[in-house]
mmCIF file of N, CA and C in Angstrom:
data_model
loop_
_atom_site.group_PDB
_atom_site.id
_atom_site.type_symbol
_atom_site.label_atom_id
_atom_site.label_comp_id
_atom_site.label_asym_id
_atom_site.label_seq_id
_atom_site.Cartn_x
_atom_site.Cartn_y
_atom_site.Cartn_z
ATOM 1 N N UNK A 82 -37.828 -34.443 34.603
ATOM 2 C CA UNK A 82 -39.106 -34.223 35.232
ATOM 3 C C UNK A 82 -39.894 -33.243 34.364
ATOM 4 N N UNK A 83 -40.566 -33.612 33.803
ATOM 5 C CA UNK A 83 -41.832 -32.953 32.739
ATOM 6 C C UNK A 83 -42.509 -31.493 33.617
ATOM 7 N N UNK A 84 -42.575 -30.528 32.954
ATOM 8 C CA UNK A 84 -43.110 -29.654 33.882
ATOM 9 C C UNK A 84 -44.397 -28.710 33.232
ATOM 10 N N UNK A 85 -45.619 -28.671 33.972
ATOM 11 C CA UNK A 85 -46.702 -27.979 33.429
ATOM 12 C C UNK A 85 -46.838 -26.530 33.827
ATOM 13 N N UNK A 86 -47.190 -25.547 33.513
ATOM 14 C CA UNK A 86 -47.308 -24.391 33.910
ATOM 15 C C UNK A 86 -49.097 -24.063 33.258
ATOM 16 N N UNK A 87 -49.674 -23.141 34.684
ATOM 17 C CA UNK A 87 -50.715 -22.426 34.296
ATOM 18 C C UNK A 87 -50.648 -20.909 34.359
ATOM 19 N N UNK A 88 -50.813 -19.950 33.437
ATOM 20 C CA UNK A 88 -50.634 -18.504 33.701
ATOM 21 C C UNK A 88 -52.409 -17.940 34.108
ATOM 22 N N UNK A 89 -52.559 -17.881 35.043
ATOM 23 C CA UNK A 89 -54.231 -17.261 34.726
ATOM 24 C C UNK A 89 -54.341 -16.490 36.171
ATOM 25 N N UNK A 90 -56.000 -16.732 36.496
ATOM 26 C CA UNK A 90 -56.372 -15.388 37.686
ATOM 27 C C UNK A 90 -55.883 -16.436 38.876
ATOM 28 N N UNK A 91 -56.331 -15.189 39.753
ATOM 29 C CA UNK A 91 -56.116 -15.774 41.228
ATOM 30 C C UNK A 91 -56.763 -17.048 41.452
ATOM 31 N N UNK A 92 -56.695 -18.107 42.242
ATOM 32 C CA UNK A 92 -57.579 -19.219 42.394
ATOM 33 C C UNK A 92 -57.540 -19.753 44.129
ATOM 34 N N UNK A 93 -58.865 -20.171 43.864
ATOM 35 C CA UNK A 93 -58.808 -20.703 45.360
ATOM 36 C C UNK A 93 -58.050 -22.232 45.711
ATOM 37 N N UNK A 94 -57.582 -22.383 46.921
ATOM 38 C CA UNK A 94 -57.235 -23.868 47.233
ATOM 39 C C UNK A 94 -58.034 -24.778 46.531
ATOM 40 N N UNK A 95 -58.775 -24.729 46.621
ATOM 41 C CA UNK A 95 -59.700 -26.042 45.924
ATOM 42 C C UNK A 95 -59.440 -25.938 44.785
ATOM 43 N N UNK A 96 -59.712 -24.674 43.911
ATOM 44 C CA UNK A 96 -59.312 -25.264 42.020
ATOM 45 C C UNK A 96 -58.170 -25.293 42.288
ATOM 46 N N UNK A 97 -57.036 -24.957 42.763
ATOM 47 C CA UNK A 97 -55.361 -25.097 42.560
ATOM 48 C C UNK A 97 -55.456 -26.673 42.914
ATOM 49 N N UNK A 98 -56.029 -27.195 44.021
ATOM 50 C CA UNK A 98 -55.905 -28.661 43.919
ATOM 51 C C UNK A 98 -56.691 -29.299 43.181
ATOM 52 N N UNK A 99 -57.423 -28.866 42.577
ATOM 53 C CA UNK A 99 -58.107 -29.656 41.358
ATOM 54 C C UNK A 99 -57.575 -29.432 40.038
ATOM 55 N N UNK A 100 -57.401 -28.418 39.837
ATOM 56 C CA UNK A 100 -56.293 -28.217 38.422
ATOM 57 C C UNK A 100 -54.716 -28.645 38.399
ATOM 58 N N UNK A 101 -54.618 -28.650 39.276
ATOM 59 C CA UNK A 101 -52.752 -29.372 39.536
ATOM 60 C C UNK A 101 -53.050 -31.458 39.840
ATOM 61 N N UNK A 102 -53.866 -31.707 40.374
ATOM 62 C CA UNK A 102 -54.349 -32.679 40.006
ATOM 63 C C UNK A 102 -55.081 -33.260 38.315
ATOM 64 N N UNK A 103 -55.615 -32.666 38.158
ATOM 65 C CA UNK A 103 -56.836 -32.649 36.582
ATOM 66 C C UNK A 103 -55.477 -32.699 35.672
ATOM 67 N N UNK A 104 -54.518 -31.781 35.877
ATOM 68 C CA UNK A 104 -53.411 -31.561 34.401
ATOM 69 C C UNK A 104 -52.641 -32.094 34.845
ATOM 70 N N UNK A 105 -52.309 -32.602 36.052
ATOM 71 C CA UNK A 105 -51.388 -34.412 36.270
ATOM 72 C C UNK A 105 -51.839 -35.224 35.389
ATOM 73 N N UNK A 106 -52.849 -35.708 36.111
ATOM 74 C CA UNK A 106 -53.561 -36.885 35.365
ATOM 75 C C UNK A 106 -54.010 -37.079 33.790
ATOM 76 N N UNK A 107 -54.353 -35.744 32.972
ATOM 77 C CA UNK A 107 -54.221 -35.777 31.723
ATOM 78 C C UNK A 107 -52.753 -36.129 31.246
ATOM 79 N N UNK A 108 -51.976 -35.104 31.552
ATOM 80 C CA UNK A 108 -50.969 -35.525 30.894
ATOM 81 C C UNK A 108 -50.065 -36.819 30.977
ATOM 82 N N UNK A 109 -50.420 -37.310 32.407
ATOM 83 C CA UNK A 109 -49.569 -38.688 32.583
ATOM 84 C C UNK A 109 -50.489 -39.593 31.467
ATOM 85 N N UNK A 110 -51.792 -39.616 31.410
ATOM 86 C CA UNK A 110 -52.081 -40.799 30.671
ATOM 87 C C UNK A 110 -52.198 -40.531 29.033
ATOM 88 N N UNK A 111 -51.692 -39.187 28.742
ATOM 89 C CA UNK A 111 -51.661 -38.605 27.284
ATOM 90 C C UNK A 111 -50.527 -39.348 27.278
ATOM 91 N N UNK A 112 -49.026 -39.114 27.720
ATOM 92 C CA UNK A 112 -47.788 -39.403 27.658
ATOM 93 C C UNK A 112 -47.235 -40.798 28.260
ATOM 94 N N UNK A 113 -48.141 -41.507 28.831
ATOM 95 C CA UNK A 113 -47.559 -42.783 29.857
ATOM 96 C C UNK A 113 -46.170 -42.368 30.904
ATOM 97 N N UNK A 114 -46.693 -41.065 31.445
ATOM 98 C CA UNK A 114 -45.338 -41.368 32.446
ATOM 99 C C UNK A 114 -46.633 -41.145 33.520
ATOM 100 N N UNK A 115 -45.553 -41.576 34.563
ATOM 101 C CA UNK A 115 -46.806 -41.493 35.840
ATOM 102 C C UNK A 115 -46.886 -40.171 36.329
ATOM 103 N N UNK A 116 -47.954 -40.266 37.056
ATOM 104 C CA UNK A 116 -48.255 -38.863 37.842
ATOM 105 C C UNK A 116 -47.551 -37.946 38.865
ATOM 106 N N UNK A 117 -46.324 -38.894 39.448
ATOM 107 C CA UNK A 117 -45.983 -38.615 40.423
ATOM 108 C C UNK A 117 -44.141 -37.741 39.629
ATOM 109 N N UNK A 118 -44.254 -37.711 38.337
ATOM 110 C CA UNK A 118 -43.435 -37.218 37.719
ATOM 111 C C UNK A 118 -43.745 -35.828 37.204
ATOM 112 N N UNK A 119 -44.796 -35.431 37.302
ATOM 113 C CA UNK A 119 -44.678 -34.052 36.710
ATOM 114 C C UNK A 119 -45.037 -33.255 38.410
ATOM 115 N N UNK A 120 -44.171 -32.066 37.448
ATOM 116 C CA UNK A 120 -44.258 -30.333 38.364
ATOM 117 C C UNK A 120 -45.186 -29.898 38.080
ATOM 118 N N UNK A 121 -46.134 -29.050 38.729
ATOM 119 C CA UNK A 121 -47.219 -28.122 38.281
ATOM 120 C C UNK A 121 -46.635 -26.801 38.617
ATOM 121 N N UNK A 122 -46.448 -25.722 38.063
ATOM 122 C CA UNK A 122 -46.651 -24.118 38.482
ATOM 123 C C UNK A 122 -47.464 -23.697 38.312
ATOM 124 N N UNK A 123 -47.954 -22.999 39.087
ATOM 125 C CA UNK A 123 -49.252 -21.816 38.841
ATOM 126 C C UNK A 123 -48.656 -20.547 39.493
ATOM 127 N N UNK A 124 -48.807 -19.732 37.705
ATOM 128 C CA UNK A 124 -48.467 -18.075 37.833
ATOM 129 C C UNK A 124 -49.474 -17.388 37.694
ATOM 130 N N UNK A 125 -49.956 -16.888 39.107
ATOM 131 C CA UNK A 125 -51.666 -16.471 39.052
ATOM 132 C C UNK A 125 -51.185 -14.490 39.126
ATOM 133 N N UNK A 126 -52.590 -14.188 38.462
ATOM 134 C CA UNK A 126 -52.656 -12.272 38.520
ATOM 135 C C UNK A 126 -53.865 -12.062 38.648
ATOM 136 N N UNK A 127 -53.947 -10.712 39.463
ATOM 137 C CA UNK A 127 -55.463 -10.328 39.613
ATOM 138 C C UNK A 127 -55.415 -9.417 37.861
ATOM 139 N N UNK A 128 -57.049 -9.885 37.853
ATOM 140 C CA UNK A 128 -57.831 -9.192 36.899
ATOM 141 C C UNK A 128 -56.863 -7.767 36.187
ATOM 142 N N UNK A 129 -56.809 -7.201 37.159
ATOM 143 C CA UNK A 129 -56.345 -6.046 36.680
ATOM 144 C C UNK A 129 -55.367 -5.526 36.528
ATOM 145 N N UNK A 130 -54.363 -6.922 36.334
ATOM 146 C CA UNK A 130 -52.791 -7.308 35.794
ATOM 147 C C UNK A 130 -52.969 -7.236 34.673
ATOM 148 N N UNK A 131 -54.268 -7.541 33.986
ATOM 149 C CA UNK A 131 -54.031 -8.162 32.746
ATOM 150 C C UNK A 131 -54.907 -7.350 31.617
ATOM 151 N N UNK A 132 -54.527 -7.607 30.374
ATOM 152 C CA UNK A 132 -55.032 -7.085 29.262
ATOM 153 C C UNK A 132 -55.591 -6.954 28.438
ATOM 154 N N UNK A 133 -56.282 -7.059 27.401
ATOM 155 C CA UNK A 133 -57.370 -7.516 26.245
ATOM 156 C C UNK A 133 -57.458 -6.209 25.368
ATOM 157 N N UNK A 134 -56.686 -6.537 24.114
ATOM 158 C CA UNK A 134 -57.350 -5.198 23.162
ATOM 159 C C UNK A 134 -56.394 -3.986 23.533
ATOM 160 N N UNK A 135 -55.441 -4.210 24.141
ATOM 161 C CA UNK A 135 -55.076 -2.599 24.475
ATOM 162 C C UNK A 135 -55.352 -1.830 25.531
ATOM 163 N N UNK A 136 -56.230 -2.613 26.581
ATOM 164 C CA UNK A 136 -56.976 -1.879 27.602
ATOM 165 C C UNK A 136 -56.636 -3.093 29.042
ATOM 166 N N UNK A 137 -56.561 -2.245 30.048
ATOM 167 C CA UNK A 137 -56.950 -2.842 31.437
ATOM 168 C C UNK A 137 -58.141 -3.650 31.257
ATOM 169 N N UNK A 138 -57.848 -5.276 31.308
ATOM 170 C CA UNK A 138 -59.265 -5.911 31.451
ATOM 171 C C UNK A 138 -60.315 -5.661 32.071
ATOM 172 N N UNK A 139 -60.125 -5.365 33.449
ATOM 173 C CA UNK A 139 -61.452 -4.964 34.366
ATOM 174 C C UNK A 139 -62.205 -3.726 33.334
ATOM 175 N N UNK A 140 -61.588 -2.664 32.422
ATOM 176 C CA UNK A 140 -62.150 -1.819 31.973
ATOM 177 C C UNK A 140 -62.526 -1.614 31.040
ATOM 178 N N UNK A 141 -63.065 -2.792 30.334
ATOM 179 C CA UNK A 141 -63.205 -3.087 29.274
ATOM 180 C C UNK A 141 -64.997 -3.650 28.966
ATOM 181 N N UNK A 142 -65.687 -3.271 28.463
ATOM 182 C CA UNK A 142 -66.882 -3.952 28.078
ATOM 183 C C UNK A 142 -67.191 -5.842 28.035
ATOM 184 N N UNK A 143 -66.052 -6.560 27.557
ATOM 185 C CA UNK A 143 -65.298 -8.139 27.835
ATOM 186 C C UNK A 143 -65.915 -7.895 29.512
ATOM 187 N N UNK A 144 -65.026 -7.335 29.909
ATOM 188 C CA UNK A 144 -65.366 -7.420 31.764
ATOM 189 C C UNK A 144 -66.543 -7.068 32.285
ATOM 190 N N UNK A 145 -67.204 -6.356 31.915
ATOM 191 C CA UNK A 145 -68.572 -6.489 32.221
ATOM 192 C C UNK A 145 -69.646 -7.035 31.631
ATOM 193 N N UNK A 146 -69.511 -8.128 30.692
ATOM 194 C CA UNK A 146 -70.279 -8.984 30.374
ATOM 195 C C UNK A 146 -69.883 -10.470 31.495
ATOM 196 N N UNK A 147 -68.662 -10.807 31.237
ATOM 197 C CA UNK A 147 -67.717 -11.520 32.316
ATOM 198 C C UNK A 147 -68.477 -11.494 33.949
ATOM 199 N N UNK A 148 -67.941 -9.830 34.329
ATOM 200 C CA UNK A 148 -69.177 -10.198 35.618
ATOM 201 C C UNK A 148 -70.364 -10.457 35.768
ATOM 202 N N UNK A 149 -71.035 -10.282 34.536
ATOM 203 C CA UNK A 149 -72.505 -10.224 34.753
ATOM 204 C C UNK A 149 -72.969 -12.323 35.133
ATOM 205 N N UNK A 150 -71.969 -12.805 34.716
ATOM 206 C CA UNK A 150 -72.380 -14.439 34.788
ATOM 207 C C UNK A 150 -72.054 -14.778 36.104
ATOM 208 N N UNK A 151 -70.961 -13.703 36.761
ATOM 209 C CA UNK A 151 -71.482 -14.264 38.063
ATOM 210 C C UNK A 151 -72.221 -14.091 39.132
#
């Protein structure tokens, strides 16, 4: 059983079912196995798990350009 993993931020129900769907379906028709054969994991962290440069992301100049788009 083929298995995909995503490491990224927190996500809502809806992208977890759209990205565990979306990277099914790529990869079954990249590889010809069907869809109903792969695992998805998702290893999610808040923001301020994570790192860039040496620094706490949230505290970083990166992160406040980042929020400004939303």
């Amino acid at each position: 059983m083929p298995m995909i993993n995503f490491d990224g931020p927190v996500l809502t129900i809806d992208q977890k079912r759209s990205l565990i769907h979306g990277m099914s379906q790529a990869a079954s028709q990249a590889l010809g196995i069907p869809m109903a054969a792969f695992t998805v994991t998702l290893d999610e962290h808040e923001y301020s798990n994570m790192g860039i440069g040496g620094e706490v992301l949230t505290e970083t100049a990166y992160w406040d350009k980042y929020k400004e788009r939303d």
